[in-house]
Structure formats: C-alpha cells, structure tokens
mmCIF file of C-alpha atoms in Angstrom:
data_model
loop_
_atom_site.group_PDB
_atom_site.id
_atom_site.type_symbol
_atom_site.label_atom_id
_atom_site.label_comp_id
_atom_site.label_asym_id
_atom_site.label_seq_id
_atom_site.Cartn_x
_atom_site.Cartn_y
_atom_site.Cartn_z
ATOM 1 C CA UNK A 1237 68.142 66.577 65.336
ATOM 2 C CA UNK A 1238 69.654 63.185 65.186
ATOM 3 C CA UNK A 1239 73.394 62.660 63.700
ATOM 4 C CA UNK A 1240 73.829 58.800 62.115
ATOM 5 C CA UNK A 1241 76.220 57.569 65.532
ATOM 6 C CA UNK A 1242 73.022 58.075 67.569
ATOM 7 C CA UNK A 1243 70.316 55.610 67.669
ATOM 8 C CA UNK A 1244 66.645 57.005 66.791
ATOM 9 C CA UNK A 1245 64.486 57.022 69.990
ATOM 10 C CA UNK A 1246 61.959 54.309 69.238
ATOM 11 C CA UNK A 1247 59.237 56.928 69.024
ATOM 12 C CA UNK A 1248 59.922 58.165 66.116
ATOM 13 C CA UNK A 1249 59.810 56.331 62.721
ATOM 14 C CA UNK A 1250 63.531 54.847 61.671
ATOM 15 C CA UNK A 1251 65.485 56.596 58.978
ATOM 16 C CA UNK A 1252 67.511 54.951 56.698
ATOM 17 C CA UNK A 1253 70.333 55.308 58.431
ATOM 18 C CA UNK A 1254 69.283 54.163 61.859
ATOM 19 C CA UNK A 1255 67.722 51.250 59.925
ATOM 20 C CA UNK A 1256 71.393 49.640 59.584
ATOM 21 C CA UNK A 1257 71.267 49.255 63.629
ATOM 22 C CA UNK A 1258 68.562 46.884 63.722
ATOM 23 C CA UNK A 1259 68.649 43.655 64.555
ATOM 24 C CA UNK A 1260 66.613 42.297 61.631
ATOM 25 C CA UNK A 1261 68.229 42.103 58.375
ATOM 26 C CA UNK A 1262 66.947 45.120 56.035
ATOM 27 C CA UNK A 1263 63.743 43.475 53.380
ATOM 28 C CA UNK A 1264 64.367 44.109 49.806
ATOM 29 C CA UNK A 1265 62.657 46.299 48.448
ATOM 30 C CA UNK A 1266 59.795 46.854 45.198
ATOM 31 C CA UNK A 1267 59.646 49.519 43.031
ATOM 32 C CA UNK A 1268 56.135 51.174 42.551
ATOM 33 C CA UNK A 1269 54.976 53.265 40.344
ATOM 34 C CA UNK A 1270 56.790 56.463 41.075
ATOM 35 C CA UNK A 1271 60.037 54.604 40.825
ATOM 36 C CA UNK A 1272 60.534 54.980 44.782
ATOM 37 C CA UNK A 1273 61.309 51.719 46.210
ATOM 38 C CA UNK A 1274 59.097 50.283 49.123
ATOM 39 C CA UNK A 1275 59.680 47.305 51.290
ATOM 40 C CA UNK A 1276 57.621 44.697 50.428
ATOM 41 C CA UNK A 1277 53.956 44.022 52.293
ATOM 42 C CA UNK A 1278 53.924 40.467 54.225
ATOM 43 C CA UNK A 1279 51.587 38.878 51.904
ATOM 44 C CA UNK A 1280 53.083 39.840 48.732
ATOM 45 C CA UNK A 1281 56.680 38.277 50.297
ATOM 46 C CA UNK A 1282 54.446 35.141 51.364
ATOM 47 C CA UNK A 1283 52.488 35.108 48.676
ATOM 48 C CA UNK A 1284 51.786 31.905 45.952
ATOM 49 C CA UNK A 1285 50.600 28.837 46.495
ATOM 50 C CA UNK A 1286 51.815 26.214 48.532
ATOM 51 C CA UNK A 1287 52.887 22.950 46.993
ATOM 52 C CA UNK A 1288 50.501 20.609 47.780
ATOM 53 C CA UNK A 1289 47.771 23.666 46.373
ATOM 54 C CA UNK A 1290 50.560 23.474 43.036
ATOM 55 C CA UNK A 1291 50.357 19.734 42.677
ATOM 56 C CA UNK A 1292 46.710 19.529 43.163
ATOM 57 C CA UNK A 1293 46.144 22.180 40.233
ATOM 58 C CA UNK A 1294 48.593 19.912 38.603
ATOM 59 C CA UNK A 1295 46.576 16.881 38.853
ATOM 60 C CA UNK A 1296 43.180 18.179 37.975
ATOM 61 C CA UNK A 1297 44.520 19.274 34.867
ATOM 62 C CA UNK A 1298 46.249 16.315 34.037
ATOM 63 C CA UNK A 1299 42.458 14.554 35.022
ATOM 64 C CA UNK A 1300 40.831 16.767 33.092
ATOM 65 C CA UNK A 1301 43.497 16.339 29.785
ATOM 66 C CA UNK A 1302 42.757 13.129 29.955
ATOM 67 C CA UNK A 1303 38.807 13.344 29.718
ATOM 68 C CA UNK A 1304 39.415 15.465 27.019
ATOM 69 C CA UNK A 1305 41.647 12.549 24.921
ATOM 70 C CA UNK A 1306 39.515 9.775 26.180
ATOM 71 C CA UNK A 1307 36.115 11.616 24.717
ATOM 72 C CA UNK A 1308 38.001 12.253 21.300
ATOM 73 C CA UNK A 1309 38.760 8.925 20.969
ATOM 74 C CA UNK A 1310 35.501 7.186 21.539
ATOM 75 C CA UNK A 1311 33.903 9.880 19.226
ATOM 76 C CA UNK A 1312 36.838 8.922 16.577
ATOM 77 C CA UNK A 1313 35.658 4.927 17.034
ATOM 78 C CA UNK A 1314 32.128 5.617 16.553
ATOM 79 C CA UNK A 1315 32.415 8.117 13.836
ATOM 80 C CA UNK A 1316 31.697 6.936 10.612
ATOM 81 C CA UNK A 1317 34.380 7.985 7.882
ATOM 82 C CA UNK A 1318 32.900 8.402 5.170
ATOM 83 C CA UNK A 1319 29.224 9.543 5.685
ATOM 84 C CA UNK A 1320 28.125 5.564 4.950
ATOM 85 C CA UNK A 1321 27.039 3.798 8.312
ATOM 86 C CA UNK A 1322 27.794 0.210 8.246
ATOM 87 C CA UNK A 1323 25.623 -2.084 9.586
ATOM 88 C CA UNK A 1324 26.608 -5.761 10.975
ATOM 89 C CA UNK A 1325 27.713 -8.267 9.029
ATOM 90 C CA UNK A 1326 24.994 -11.481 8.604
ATOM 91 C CA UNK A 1327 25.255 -14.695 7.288
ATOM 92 C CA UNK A 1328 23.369 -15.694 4.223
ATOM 93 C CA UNK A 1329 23.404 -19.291 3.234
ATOM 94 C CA UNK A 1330 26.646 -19.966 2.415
ATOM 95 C CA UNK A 1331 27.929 -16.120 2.198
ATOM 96 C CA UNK A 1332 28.744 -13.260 4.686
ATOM 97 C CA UNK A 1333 27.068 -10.005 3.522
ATOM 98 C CA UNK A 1334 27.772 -6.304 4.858
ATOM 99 C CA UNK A 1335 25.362 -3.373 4.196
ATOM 100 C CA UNK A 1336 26.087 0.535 3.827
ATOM 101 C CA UNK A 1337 23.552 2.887 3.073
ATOM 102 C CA UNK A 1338 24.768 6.315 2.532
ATOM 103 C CA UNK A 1339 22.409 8.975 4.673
ATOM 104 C CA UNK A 1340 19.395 6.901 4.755
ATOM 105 C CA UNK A 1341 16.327 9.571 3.083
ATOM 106 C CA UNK A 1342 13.185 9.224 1.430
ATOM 107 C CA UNK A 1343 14.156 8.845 -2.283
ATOM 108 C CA UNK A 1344 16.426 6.995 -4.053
ATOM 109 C CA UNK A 1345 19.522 5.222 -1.666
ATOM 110 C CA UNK A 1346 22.423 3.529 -2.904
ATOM 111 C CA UNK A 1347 23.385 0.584 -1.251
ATOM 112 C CA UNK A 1348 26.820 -1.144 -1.044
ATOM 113 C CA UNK A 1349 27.448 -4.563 0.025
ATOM 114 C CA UNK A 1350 30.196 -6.458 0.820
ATOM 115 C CA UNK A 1351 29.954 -10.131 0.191
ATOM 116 C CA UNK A 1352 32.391 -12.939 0.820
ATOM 117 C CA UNK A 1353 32.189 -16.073 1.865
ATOM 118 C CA UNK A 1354 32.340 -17.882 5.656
ATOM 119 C CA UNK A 1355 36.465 -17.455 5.127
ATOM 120 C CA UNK A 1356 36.735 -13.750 4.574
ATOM 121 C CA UNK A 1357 37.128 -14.129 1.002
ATOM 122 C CA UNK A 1358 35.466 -11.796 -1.774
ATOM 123 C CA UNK A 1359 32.825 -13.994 -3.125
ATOM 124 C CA UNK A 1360 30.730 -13.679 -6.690
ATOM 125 C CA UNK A 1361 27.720 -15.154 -6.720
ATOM 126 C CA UNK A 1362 25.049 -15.194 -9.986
ATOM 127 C CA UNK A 1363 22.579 -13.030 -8.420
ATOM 128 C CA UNK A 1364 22.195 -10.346 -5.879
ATOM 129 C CA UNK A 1365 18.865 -8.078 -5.414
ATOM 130 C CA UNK A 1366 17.850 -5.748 -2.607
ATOM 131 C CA UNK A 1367 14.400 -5.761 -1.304
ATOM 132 C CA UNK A 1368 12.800 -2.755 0.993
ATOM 133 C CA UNK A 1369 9.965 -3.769 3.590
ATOM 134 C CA UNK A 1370 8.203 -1.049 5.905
ATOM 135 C CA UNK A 1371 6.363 -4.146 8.027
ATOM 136 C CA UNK A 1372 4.932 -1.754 10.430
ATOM 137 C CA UNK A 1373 3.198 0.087 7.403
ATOM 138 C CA UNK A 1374 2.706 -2.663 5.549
ATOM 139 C CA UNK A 1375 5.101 -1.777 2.716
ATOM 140 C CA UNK A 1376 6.889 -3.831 0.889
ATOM 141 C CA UNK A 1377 8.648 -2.573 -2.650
ATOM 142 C CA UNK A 1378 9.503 -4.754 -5.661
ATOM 143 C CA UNK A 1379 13.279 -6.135 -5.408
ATOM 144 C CA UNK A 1380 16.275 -4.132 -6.883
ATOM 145 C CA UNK A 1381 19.078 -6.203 -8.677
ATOM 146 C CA UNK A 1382 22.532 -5.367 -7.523
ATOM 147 C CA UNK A 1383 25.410 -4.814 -10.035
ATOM 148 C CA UNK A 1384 28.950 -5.867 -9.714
ATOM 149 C CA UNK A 1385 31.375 -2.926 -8.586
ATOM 150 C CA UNK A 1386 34.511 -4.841 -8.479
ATOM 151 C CA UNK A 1387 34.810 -8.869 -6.958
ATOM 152 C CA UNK A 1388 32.692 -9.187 -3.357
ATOM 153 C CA UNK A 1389 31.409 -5.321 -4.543
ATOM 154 C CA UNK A 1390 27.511 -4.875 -5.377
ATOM 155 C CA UNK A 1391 25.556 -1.819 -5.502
ATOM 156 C CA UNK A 1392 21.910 -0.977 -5.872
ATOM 157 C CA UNK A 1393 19.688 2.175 -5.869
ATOM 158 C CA UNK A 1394 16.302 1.975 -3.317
ATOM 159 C CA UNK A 1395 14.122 3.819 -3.664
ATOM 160 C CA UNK A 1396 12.547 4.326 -0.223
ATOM 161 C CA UNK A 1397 9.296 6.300 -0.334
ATOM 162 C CA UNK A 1398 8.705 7.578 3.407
ATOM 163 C CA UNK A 1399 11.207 8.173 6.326
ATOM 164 C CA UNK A 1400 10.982 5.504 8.821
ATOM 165 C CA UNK A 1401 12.191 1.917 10.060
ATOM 166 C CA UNK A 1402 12.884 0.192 6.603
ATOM 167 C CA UNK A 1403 13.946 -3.886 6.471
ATOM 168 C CA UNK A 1404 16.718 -4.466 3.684
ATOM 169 C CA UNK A 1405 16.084 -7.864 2.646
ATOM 170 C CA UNK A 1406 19.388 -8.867 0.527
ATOM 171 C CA UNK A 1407 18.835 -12.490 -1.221
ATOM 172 C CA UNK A 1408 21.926 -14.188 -3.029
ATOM 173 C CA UNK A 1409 22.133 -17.142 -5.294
ATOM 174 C CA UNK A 1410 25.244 -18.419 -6.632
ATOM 175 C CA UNK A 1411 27.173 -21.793 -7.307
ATOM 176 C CA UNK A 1412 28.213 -21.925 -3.780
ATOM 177 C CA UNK A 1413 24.025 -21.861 -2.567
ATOM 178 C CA UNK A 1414 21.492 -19.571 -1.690
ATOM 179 C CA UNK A 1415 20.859 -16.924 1.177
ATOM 180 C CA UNK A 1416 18.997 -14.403 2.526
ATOM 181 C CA UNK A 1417 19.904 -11.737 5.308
ATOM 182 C CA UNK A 1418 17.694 -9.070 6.555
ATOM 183 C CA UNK A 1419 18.698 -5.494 7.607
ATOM 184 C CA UNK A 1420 17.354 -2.570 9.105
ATOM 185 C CA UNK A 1421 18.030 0.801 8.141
ATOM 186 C CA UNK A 1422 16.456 4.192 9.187
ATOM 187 C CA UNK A 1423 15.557 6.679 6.813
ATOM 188 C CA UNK A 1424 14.919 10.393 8.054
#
C-alpha cells in the first residue's frame, strides 16, 4: 500500500496523486461519455490542419467563387432579356436597321425593327416591308409591309412555313433614299 509522501515504483501505473511528482506538467483533460474525464490522445491534442493546409483550402475556394461569378456573368451578357434575340445591326442605304424576331417557329413571327439613321437617330421613312427567303429550298414568300409602332419602331408578322435557315430581306424607301439589308434568322 502506498501513502501520497511516497513515490509509486515505476512499475505500477501512477495514481493521481503520485501524478503531481512528475516532471511533466499534468494534460488537461476531456470528458467522454460517462462524464469521467480522460487525458487527451496525442492526435486529438495535435490535431487540425496546419496553416499552409488552411490557406490553401482558403484559396481554392476563393478560385473556385470566382469561377462561379465569372460564369454568371458571361451567361447574364449573352442572355437575351426578353425572349427576342437581336441580331446585328446593317446598313441600308442611307438607314441603320436592327432585327428581333421573337422565338423564331414555323408559323406566323413578329418582327421588330429598329431603324435610324447613320447618326443614331430614330428615322421614318415612307415604306418598310419584310421579305422571307429559304435560298437553300428555293423559297421565297411575298413581302410583308411593316407598320409604325412608335418613331424608328416597325413591326410585321412572317409567316414562315418550315423550320430552317430563313433570309429576312428588310427594304426601306423614304425621303432620305432607299435600302436594303438582309438577315438571317433560324426557325425551329
């Protein structure tokens, strides 16, 4: 039997109070699940990772955040807001003329253009008509006169019997000339 002024012979396990006497400074110590407290293993007290491992994991998220904002905003720029793709803006005589078909289909299409002249600004000219070609097919459909929406604003309807590569042949007249510009538009 061993009183606490005695040191415990070193083969036998240490008690608590012979572990006061060591050298070593005691190890906190975890609760499990009975409640008793243990001293902590060696790799739960070393455990986590180092910096350089923390910064790294840092970095590759910030890499992949990035990715993730980048792709968002190209698909944002290409998007088209309202359902209506635009398609380049052509010269036409004396006028600059912008087509929009919503949803290209077989059936009827309207068709919005934008036409102002080479400055920018809304232009009106006397007349404005739409005419679908399938050239590969060896369609070509009578023209369709475009209405005034509001100044630089004409719409027509197309009617654009099979899906497929369709040329959009807009022709203006007008006191400041005449013009032509060709599009192409796909309808599914």
């Amino acid at each position: 039997m061993t009183t606490p002024d005695k040191p415990t012979p070193p083969s036998q396990p240490p008690t608590p109070d012979s572990a006061t006497t060591s050298s070593e400074p005691p190890l906190p110590t975890e609760p499990t699940k009975s409640g008793e407290a243990t001293p902590p293993s060696k790799s739960t007290a070393a455990s986590g990772p180092t910096p350089r491992a923390r910064l790294a994991g840092r970095n590759g998220l910030i890499a992949i955040a990035a990715a993730v904002v980048a792709i968002m905003l190209v698909v944002w720029w290409v998007w088209p807001s309202d359902g209506a793709k635009p398609v380049a803006r052509s010269a036409a005589g004396p006028y600059l003329v912008q087509l929009r078909v919503d949803s290209a289909h077989t059936g009827d299409n309207t068709v919005d253009l934008d036409i102002t002249d080479q400055r920018g600004d809304s232009a009106a000219p006397d007349r404005v008509s739409v005419e679908p070609a399938m050239p590969q097919m060896g369609h070509a459909l009578p023209p369709s006169a475009a209405g005034v929406v509001t100044p630089g604003h004409y719409r027509a309807t197309v009617n654009l019997p099979m899906p497929g590569q369709w040329e959009i042949a807009v022709k203006l007249s007008g006191a400041a000339g005449s013009g032509s510009a060709t599009f192409s538009v796909q309808a599914n």
